[in-house]
Amino acid sequence: MDLIITHSNGVCTIKFNRPQVFNSFNQAMALDLQRTLDECATNDEVRAIVLTGEGRAFCAGQDLAEVTDPNGPAMDSIVREHYNPIIERIRTIEKPVIAAVNGVAAGAGANIALACDVTIAAESASFIQAFSKIGLIPDSGGTFFLPRIVGMQKALALMFTGDKVSAKDAEAMNMIYKAVSDDTFQDEVTEFAEKLAKMPTRGLGLTKKAVNASWNNTLTEQLKLEELLQTEAG
């Protein structure tokens, strides 16, 4: 079972469950996550979603054993069919999606965390743009989100070097919302997710829709969109 899925108090928690390979993705896990996110999107009882990992890692990105398998999927299909649909779903689900980063988040794992609406990390966790170490480029939205979050030069330096960023440093550079003590991590994630689940989810979803559009809109276009969405919310 590549994913452990639990429901409690309006929160669906999706736990990556391949701890023997630091929760790295293979095709089956990627497609399972897509299906699960689709189910969350249409299930009215799910009012907030948490992504987290089993064991010591959040997610180490792509399982390279699958990439080097001559019978495995090609690189272009891995990006196009596995990761791109996950990022699109995270950004377009009109419900809060929280990344609870319990350990290392590397490669695509780091960028999945950054694509979420809110990222909370345990202090022992870290973020690594590991792609450059093996001659690849950041995918899973990394080249889109990271420069917008931390600025172009810092983003490029992290992408070029593949340096590890501690949870505390990630919070300090506004890469994530919050780094919390390992001892209180689970409780704080649960409290935060349940708080959002008790709020007017429709309004939160429309807020997310407006923020998504703001990346490309002019001020005038954004004001018009706010007018339309406010009318819908009202």
Short mmCIF file of C-alpha atoms in Angstrom, two decimals:
data_model
loop_
_atom_site.label_atom_id
_atom_site.label_comp_id
_atom_site.label_asym_id
_atom_site.label_seq_id
_atom_site.Cartn_x
_atom_site.Cartn_y
_atom_site.Cartn_z
CA MET A 1 0.00 0.00 0.00
CA ASP A 2 1.86 3.07 -1.29
CA LEU A 3 -0.48 5.52 0.43
CA ILE A 4 -2.06 5.44 3.87
CA ILE A 5 -5.30 7.41 3.80
CA THR A 6 -7.18 8.44 6.94
CA HIS A 7 -10.18 10.69 7.55
CA SER A 8 -10.84 12.59 10.78
CA ASN A 9 -12.85 15.73 11.60
CA GLY A 10 -13.11 16.84 7.98
CA VAL A 11 -9.40 16.29 7.25
CA CYS A 12 -8.11 13.70 4.78
CA THR A 13 -4.51 12.80 5.57
CA ILE A 14 -2.57 11.20 2.73
CA LYS A 15 0.64 9.59 3.95
CA PHE A 16 3.31 8.50 1.46
CA ASN A 17 4.14 4.93 2.46
CA ARG A 18 7.34 3.72 0.83
CA PRO A 19 9.68 4.38 3.78
CA GLN A 20 12.23 1.82 2.59
CA VAL A 21 13.05 4.22 -0.30
CA PHE A 22 12.36 7.44 1.64
CA ASN A 23 8.85 7.63 0.13
CA SER A 24 10.19 8.19 -3.38
CA PHE A 25 7.58 7.99 -6.12
CA ASN A 26 7.10 5.23 -8.61
CA GLN A 27 4.35 5.10 -11.21
CA ALA A 28 1.87 3.27 -8.99
CA MET A 29 2.23 5.74 -6.13
CA ALA A 30 1.96 8.76 -8.44
CA LEU A 31 -1.22 7.49 -10.06
CA ASP A 32 -2.68 6.51 -6.67
CA LEU A 33 -2.05 10.03 -5.38
CA GLN A 34 -3.77 11.54 -8.41
CA ARG A 35 -6.83 9.34 -7.85
CA THR A 36 -6.91 10.13 -4.15
CA LEU A 37 -6.73 13.88 -4.76
CA ASP A 38 -9.60 13.56 -7.25
CA GLU A 39 -11.65 11.75 -4.62
CA CYS A 40 -10.88 14.46 -2.07
CA ALA A 41 -11.93 17.15 -4.52
CA THR A 42 -15.40 15.65 -4.96
CA ASN A 43 -16.00 14.41 -1.41
CA ASP A 44 -17.94 17.06 0.50
CA GLU A 45 -16.89 15.50 3.80
CA VAL A 46 -13.25 16.34 3.03
CA ARG A 47 -12.73 19.98 3.95
CA ALA A 48 -8.92 20.02 4.16
CA ILE A 49 -6.13 17.75 2.91
CA VAL A 50 -2.78 16.92 4.52
CA LEU A 51 0.15 15.38 2.65
CA THR A 52 2.85 13.78 4.80
CA GLY A 53 5.28 10.87 4.86
CA GLU A 54 5.76 7.64 6.77
CA GLY A 55 9.07 7.13 8.56
CA ARG A 56 12.06 9.49 8.41
CA ALA A 57 11.32 11.19 5.08
CA PHE A 58 8.55 13.28 3.59
CA CYS A 59 9.46 12.33 0.03
CA ALA A 60 12.77 11.87 -1.78
CA GLY A 61 11.27 12.56 -5.23
CA GLN A 62 11.47 10.05 -8.03
CA ASP A 63 12.52 6.45 -7.41
CA LEU A 64 15.58 6.26 -9.68
CA ALA A 65 15.31 2.48 -9.88
CA GLU A 66 12.24 3.02 -12.04
CA VAL A 67 14.08 5.52 -14.27
CA THR A 68 16.97 3.13 -14.92
CA ASP A 69 14.70 0.13 -15.49
CA PRO A 70 14.75 -0.55 -19.27
CA ASN A 71 11.12 -1.64 -18.99
CA GLY A 72 10.09 1.37 -16.93
CA PRO A 73 8.41 4.58 -18.11
CA ALA A 74 10.42 7.13 -20.11
CA MET A 75 11.54 10.38 -18.52
CA ASP A 76 9.11 12.53 -20.50
CA SER A 77 6.15 10.38 -19.48
CA ILE A 78 7.25 10.40 -15.83
CA VAL A 79 7.17 14.20 -15.76
CA ARG A 80 4.08 14.56 -17.96
CA GLU A 81 1.95 11.74 -16.57
CA HIS A 82 3.12 11.40 -12.97
CA TYR A 83 4.19 14.76 -11.53
CA ASN A 84 2.54 17.45 -13.62
CA PRO A 85 -0.98 16.14 -12.89
CA ILE A 86 -0.21 16.01 -9.16
CA ILE A 87 0.90 19.65 -9.09
CA GLU A 88 -2.10 20.73 -11.16
CA ARG A 89 -4.45 18.95 -8.76
CA ILE A 90 -2.85 20.45 -5.66
CA ARG A 91 -3.19 23.95 -7.08
CA THR A 92 -6.71 23.62 -8.49
CA ILE A 93 -8.50 21.73 -5.70
CA GLU A 94 -10.67 24.38 -4.08
CA LYS A 95 -9.84 23.15 -0.59
CA PRO A 96 -6.79 23.84 1.60
CA VAL A 97 -3.88 21.47 0.94
CA ILE A 98 -1.27 21.33 3.70
CA ALA A 99 2.18 19.77 3.39
CA ALA A 100 3.25 18.31 6.73
CA VAL A 101 6.97 17.79 6.09
CA ASN A 102 8.08 15.25 8.67
CA GLY A 103 11.59 14.67 7.27
CA VAL A 104 13.71 15.24 4.20
CA ALA A 105 11.89 16.61 1.16
CA ALA A 106 14.14 16.27 -1.88
CA GLY A 107 13.74 16.76 -5.61
CA ALA A 108 10.12 16.42 -6.68
CA GLY A 109 9.26 15.82 -3.02
CA ALA A 110 10.48 19.30 -2.10
CA ASN A 111 8.53 20.88 -4.94
CA ILE A 112 5.32 19.01 -4.12
CA ALA A 113 5.63 20.50 -0.62
CA LEU A 114 6.17 24.00 -2.07
CA ALA A 115 3.14 23.61 -4.35
CA CYS A 116 0.84 23.10 -1.36
CA ASP A 117 -1.14 26.00 0.08
CA VAL A 118 0.60 25.87 3.45
CA THR A 119 3.76 23.98 4.41
CA ILE A 120 4.53 23.10 8.03
CA ALA A 121 7.80 21.29 8.73
CA ALA A 122 9.31 19.54 11.70
CA GLU A 123 12.54 21.23 12.80
CA SER A 124 14.52 18.11 11.83
CA ALA A 125 13.16 18.25 8.27
CA SER A 126 15.04 19.69 5.31
CA PHE A 127 14.49 20.73 1.71
CA ILE A 128 16.87 19.87 -1.12
CA GLN A 129 16.69 20.79 -4.81
CA ALA A 130 18.63 17.62 -5.54
CA PHE A 131 18.23 17.61 -9.33
CA SER A 132 21.58 19.23 -10.18
CA LYS A 133 23.46 16.42 -8.43
CA ILE A 134 22.47 14.05 -11.26
CA GLY A 135 22.39 16.56 -14.12
CA LEU A 136 18.62 17.21 -14.13
CA ILE A 137 16.52 20.36 -13.82
CA PRO A 138 13.97 21.06 -11.08
CA ASP A 139 10.55 19.80 -12.14
CA SER A 140 7.17 19.42 -10.41
CA GLY A 141 6.75 23.19 -10.55
CA GLY A 142 10.06 23.94 -8.87
CA THR A 143 11.16 26.52 -11.44
CA PHE A 144 7.77 28.20 -11.06
CA PHE A 145 7.22 28.25 -7.31
CA LEU A 146 10.65 28.62 -5.75
CA PRO A 147 11.70 31.87 -7.53
CA ARG A 148 8.33 33.40 -6.69
CA ILE A 149 8.67 32.41 -3.05
CA VAL A 150 12.31 33.28 -2.28
CA GLY A 151 13.43 35.41 -5.25
CA MET A 152 15.36 34.58 -8.39
CA GLN A 153 18.95 34.64 -7.10
CA LYS A 154 18.32 32.61 -3.97
CA ALA A 155 16.22 30.13 -5.94
CA LEU A 156 18.86 29.69 -8.63
CA ALA A 157 21.62 29.26 -6.04
CA LEU A 158 19.62 26.54 -4.28
CA MET A 159 18.86 24.87 -7.61
CA PHE A 160 22.45 25.07 -8.87
CA THR A 161 24.11 23.83 -5.68
CA GLY A 162 21.50 21.39 -4.39
CA ASP A 163 22.35 22.62 -0.89
CA LYS A 164 20.26 21.32 1.99
CA VAL A 165 17.98 23.91 3.60
CA SER A 166 16.94 23.23 7.19
CA ALA A 167 13.34 23.73 8.19
CA LYS A 168 14.29 26.74 10.32
CA ASP A 169 16.20 28.34 7.43
CA ALA A 170 13.29 27.57 5.09
CA GLU A 171 10.97 29.43 7.46
CA ALA A 172 13.41 32.35 7.76
CA MET A 173 13.54 32.79 3.96
CA ASN A 174 9.74 32.48 3.69
CA MET A 175 10.02 29.23 1.75
CA ILE A 176 7.52 27.64 4.14
CA TYR A 177 4.88 28.83 6.58
CA LYS A 178 6.33 27.42 9.77
CA ALA A 179 8.94 25.12 11.32
CA VAL A 180 7.88 23.52 14.59
CA SER A 181 9.41 21.28 17.23
CA ASP A 182 9.51 17.60 16.35
CA ASP A 183 7.81 16.89 19.67
CA THR A 184 4.76 18.99 18.82
CA PHE A 185 4.79 18.58 15.03
CA GLN A 186 1.92 16.09 14.69
CA ASP A 187 -0.30 17.93 17.16
CA GLU A 188 0.29 21.30 15.49
CA VAL A 189 -0.43 19.92 12.02
CA THR A 190 -3.64 18.30 13.25
CA GLU A 191 -4.75 21.46 15.05
CA PHE A 192 -4.04 23.64 12.01
CA ALA A 193 -5.75 21.30 9.52
CA GLU A 194 -8.83 20.86 11.70
CA LYS A 195 -9.02 24.63 12.19
CA LEU A 196 -9.20 25.12 8.41
CA ALA A 197 -11.66 22.23 8.05
CA LYS A 198 -14.05 24.00 10.43
CA MET A 199 -13.91 27.23 8.42
CA PRO A 200 -16.05 28.06 5.35
CA THR A 201 -14.22 25.82 2.89
CA ARG A 202 -15.99 27.31 -0.13
CA GLY A 203 -14.61 30.74 0.71
CA LEU A 204 -11.13 29.33 1.27
CA GLY A 205 -11.31 27.57 -2.09
CA LEU A 206 -12.30 30.77 -3.87
CA THR A 207 -9.47 32.61 -2.10
CA LYS A 208 -7.05 30.00 -3.43
CA LYS A 209 -8.54 30.44 -6.92
CA ALA A 210 -7.98 34.20 -6.75
CA VAL A 211 -4.38 33.86 -5.56
CA ASN A 212 -3.63 31.35 -8.32
CA ALA A 213 -4.88 33.83 -10.92
CA SER A 214 -2.91 36.71 -9.43
CA TRP A 215 0.37 35.34 -10.82
CA ASN A 216 -0.66 36.36 -14.33
CA ASN A 217 -3.36 39.01 -13.92
CA THR A 218 -2.95 42.75 -14.10
CA LEU A 219 -4.32 44.70 -11.13
CA THR A 220 -7.43 45.58 -13.13
CA GLU A 221 -7.98 41.95 -14.08
CA GLN A 222 -7.48 40.84 -10.50
CA LEU A 223 -9.94 43.41 -9.16
CA LYS A 224 -12.53 42.18 -11.63
CA LEU A 225 -11.91 38.58 -10.58
CA GLU A 226 -12.24 39.55 -6.91
CA GLU A 227 -15.57 41.15 -7.74
CA LEU A 228 -16.82 37.97 -9.43
CA LEU A 229 -15.57 35.61 -6.73
CA GLN A 230 -16.83 37.83 -3.92
CA THR A 231 -20.26 37.79 -5.51
CA GLU A 232 -20.09 34.00 -5.72
CA ALA A 233 -18.94 33.73 -2.10
CA GLY A 234 -21.65 36.10 -0.97
#
